[in-house]
PDB file of C-alpha atoms in Angstrom:
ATOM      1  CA  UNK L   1     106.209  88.811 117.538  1.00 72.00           C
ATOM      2  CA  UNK L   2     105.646  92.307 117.280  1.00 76.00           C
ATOM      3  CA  UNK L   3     107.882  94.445 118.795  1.00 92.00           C
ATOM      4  CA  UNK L   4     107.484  98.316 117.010  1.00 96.00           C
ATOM      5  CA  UNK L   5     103.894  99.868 116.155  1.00 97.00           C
ATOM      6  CA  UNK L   6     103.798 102.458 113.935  1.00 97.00           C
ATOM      7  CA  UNK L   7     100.854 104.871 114.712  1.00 96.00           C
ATOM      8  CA  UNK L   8     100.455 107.770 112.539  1.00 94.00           C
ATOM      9  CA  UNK L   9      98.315 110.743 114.299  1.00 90.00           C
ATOM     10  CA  UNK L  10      96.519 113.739 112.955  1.00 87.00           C
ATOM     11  CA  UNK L  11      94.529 114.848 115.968  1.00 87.00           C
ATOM     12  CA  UNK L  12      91.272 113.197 114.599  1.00 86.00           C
ATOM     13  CA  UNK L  13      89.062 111.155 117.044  1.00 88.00           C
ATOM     14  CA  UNK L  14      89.671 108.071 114.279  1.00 88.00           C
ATOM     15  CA  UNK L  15      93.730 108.541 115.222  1.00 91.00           C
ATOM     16  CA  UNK L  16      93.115 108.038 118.551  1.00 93.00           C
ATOM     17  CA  UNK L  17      91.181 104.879 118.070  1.00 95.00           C
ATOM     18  CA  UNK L  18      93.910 104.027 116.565  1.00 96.00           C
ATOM     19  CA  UNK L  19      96.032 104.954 119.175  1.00 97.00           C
ATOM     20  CA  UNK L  20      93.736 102.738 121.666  1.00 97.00           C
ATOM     21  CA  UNK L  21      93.989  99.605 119.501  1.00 97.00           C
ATOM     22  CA  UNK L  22      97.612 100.133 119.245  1.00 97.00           C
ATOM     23  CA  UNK L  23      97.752 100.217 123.584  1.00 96.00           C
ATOM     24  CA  UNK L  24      95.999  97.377 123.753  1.00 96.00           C
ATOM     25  CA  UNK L  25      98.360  95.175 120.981  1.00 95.00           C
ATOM     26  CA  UNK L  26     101.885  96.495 122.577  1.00 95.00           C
ATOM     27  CA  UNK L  27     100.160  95.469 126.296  1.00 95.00           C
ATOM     28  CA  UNK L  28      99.186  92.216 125.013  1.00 94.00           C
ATOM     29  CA  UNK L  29     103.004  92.204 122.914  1.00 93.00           C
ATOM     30  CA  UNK L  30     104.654  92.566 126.287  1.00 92.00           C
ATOM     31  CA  UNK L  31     107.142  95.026 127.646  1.00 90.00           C
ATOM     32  CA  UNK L  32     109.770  94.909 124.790  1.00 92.00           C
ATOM     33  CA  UNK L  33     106.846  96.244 122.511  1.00 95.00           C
ATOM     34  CA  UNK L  34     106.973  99.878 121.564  1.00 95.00           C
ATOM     35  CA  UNK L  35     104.740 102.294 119.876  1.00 96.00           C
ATOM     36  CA  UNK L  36     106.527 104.906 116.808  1.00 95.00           C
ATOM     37  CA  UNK L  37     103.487 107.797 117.086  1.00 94.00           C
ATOM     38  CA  UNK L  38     104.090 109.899 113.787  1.00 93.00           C
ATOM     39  CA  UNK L  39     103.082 113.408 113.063  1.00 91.00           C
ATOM     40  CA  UNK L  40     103.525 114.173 109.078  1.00 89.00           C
ATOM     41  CA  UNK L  41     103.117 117.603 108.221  1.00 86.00           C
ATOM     42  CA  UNK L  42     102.135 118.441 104.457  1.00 81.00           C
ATOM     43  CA  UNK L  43     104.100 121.580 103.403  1.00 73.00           C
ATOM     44  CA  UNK L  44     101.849 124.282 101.849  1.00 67.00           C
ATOM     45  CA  UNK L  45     104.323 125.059  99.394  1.00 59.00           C
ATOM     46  CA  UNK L  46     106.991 122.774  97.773  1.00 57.00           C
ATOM     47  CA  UNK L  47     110.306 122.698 100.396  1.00 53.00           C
ATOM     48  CA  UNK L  48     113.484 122.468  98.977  1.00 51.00           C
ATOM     49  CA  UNK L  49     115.599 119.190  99.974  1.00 49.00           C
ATOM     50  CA  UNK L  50     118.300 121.853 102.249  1.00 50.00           C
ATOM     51  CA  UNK L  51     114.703 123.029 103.888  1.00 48.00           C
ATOM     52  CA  UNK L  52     112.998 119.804 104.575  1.00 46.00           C
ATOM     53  CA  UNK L  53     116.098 118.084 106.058  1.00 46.00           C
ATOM     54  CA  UNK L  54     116.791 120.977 108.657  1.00 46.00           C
ATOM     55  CA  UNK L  55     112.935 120.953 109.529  1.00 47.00           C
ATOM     56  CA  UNK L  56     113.775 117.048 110.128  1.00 46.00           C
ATOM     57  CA  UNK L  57     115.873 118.164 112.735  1.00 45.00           C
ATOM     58  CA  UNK L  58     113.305 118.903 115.824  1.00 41.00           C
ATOM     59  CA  UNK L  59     115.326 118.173 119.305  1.00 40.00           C
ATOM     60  CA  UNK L  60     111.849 117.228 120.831  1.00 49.00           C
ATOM     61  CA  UNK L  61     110.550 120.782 120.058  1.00 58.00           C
ATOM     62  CA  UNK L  62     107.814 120.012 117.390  1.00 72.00           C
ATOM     63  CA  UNK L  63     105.782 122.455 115.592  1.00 77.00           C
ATOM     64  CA  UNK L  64     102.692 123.260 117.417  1.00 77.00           C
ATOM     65  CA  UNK L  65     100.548 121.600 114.913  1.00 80.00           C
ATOM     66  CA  UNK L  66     102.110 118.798 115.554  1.00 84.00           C
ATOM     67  CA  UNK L  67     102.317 118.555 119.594  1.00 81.00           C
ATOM     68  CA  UNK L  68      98.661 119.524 119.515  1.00 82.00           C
ATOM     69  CA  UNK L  69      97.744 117.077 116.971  1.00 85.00           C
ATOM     70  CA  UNK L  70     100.329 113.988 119.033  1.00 88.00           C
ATOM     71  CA  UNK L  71      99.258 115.234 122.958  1.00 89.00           C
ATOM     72  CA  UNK L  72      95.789 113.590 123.489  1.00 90.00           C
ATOM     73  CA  UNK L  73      97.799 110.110 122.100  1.00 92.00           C
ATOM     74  CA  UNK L  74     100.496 110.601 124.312  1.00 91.00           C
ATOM     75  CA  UNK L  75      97.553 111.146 127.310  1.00 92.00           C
ATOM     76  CA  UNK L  76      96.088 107.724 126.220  1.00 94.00           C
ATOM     77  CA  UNK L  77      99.423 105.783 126.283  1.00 94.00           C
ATOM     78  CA  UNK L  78     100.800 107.148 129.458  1.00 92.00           C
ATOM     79  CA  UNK L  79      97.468 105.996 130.978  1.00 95.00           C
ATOM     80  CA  UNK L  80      98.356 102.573 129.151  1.00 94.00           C
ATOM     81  CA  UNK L  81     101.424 102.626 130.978  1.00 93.00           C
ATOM     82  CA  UNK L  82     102.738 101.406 126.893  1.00 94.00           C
ATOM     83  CA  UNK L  83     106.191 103.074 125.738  1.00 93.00           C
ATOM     84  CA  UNK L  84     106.415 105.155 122.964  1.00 92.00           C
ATOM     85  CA  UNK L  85     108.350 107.272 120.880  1.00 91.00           C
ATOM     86  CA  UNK L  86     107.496 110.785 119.093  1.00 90.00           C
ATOM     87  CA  UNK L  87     108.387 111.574 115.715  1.00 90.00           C
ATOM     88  CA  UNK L  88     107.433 114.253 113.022  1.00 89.00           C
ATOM     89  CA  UNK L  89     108.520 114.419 109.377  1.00 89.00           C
ATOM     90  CA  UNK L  90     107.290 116.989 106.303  1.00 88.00           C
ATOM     91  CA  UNK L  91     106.139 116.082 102.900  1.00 88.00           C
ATOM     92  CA  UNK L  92     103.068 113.455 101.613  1.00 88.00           C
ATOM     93  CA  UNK L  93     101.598 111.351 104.293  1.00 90.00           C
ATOM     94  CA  UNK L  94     101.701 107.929 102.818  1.00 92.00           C
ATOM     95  CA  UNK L  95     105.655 108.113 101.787  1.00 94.00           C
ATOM     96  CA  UNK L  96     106.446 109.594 105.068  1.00 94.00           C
ATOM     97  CA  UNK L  97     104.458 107.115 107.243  1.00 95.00           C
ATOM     98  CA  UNK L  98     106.210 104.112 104.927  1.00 96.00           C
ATOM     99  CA  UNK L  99     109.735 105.469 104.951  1.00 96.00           C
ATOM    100  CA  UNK L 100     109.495 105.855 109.037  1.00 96.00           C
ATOM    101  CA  UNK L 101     108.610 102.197 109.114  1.00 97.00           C
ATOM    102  CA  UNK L 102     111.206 101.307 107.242  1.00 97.00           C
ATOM    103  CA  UNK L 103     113.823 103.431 108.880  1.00 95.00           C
ATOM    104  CA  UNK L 104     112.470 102.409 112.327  1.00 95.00           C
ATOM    105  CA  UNK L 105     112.277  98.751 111.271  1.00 97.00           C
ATOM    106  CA  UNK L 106     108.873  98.981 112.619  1.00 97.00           C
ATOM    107  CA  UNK L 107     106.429  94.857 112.810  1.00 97.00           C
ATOM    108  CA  UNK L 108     103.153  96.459 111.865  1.00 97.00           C
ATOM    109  CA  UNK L 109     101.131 100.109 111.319  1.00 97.00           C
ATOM    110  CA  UNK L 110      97.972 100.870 112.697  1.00 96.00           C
ATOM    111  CA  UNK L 111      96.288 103.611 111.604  1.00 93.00           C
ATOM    112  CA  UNK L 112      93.116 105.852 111.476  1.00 88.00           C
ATOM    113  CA  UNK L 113      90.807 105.908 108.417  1.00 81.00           C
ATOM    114  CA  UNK L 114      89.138 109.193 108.768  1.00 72.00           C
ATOM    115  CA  UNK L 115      91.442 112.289 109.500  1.00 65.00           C
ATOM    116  CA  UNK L 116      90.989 116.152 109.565  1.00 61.00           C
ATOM    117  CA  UNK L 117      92.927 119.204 108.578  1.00 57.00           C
ATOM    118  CA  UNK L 118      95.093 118.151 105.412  1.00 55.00           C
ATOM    119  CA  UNK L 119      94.634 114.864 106.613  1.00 54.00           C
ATOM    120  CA  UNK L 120      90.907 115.106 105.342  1.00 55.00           C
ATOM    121  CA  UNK L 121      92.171 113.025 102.632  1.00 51.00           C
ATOM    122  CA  UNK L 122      92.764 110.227 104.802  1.00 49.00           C
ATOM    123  CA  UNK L 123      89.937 107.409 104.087  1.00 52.00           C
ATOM    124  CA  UNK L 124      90.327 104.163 102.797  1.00 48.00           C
ATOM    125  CA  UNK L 125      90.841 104.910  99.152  1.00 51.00           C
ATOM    126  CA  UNK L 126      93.902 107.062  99.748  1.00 79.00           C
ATOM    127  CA  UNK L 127      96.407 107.943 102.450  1.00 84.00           C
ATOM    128  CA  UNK L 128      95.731 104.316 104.011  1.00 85.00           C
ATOM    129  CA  UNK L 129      95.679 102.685 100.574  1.00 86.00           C
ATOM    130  CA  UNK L 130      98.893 104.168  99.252  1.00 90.00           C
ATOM    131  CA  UNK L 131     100.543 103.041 102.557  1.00 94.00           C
ATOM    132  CA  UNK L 132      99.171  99.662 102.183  1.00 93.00           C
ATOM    133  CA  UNK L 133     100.803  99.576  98.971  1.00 94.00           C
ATOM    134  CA  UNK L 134     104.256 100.585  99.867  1.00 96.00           C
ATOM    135  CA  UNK L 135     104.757  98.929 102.730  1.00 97.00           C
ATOM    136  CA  UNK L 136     105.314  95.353 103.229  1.00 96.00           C
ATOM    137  CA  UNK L 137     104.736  94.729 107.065  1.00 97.00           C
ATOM    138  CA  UNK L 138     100.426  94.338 108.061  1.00 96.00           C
ATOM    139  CA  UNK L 139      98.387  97.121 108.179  1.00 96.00           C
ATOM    140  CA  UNK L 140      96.030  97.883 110.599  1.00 95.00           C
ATOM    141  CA  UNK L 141      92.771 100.377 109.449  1.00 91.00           C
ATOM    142  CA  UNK L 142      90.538 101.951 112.656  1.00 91.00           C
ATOM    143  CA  UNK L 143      87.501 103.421 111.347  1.00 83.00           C
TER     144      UNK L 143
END
């Protein structure tokens, strides 16, 4: 069964449908289930690799962009009463949101269609189609 939902979040209203449908499959899972919310944040300029893995190194105090984007999810799984875990990495969307589930050994991904911000890009045809495409566990697309 599925055990570990990977929920990428961006801060748009289609995230946190997302976010919704992922409460309601980790209460219907059972207590062992357990939601992976993921902040990815595009750098503006090309990091180097010494650069991107200190910035991988948070201790729970994420960029603002990224608690901002994350605290309305956390809201609507606390009121779920669902566990979950916070996580932010830096570089393309699709590669970072497939190498977390990976790393995580996460069951399934659900994620938004429509984003904002850098995450404009995000609509079926891209972000959501290249992680379809690299990942090999179901994906889950909230309009």
């Amino acid at each position: 069964g599925i055990k570990k939902l990977l929920v990428p979040g961006d801060g748009s209203a289609s995230a946190f449908r997302a976010v919704r449908h992922a409460a309601a499959e980790a209460a219907v899972a059972g207590p062992a289930a357990q939601i992976h919310l993921l902040h990815v944040i595009e750098p503006m300029t090309p990091v180097t690799l010494s650069e991107a893995f200190s910035a991988r190194r948070l201790d729970e105090r994420f960029p603002p962009q990224a608690a901002q984007a994350l605290e309305p999810a956390i809201a609507i799984l606390a009121q779920a009463g669902a566990r979950y875990s916070l996580h932010c990495h830096f570089g393309e969307p699709a590669a970072q949101i497939a190498a977390h589930a990976r790393d995580a050994g996460c069951d399934a991904i659900i994620m938004g269609t429509r984003g904002r911000g850098a995450f404009a890009r995000l609509v079926i045809g891209s972000v959501a189609t290249q992680v379809v495409k690299l990942v090999d566990i179901p994906v889950t697309l909230v309009k």
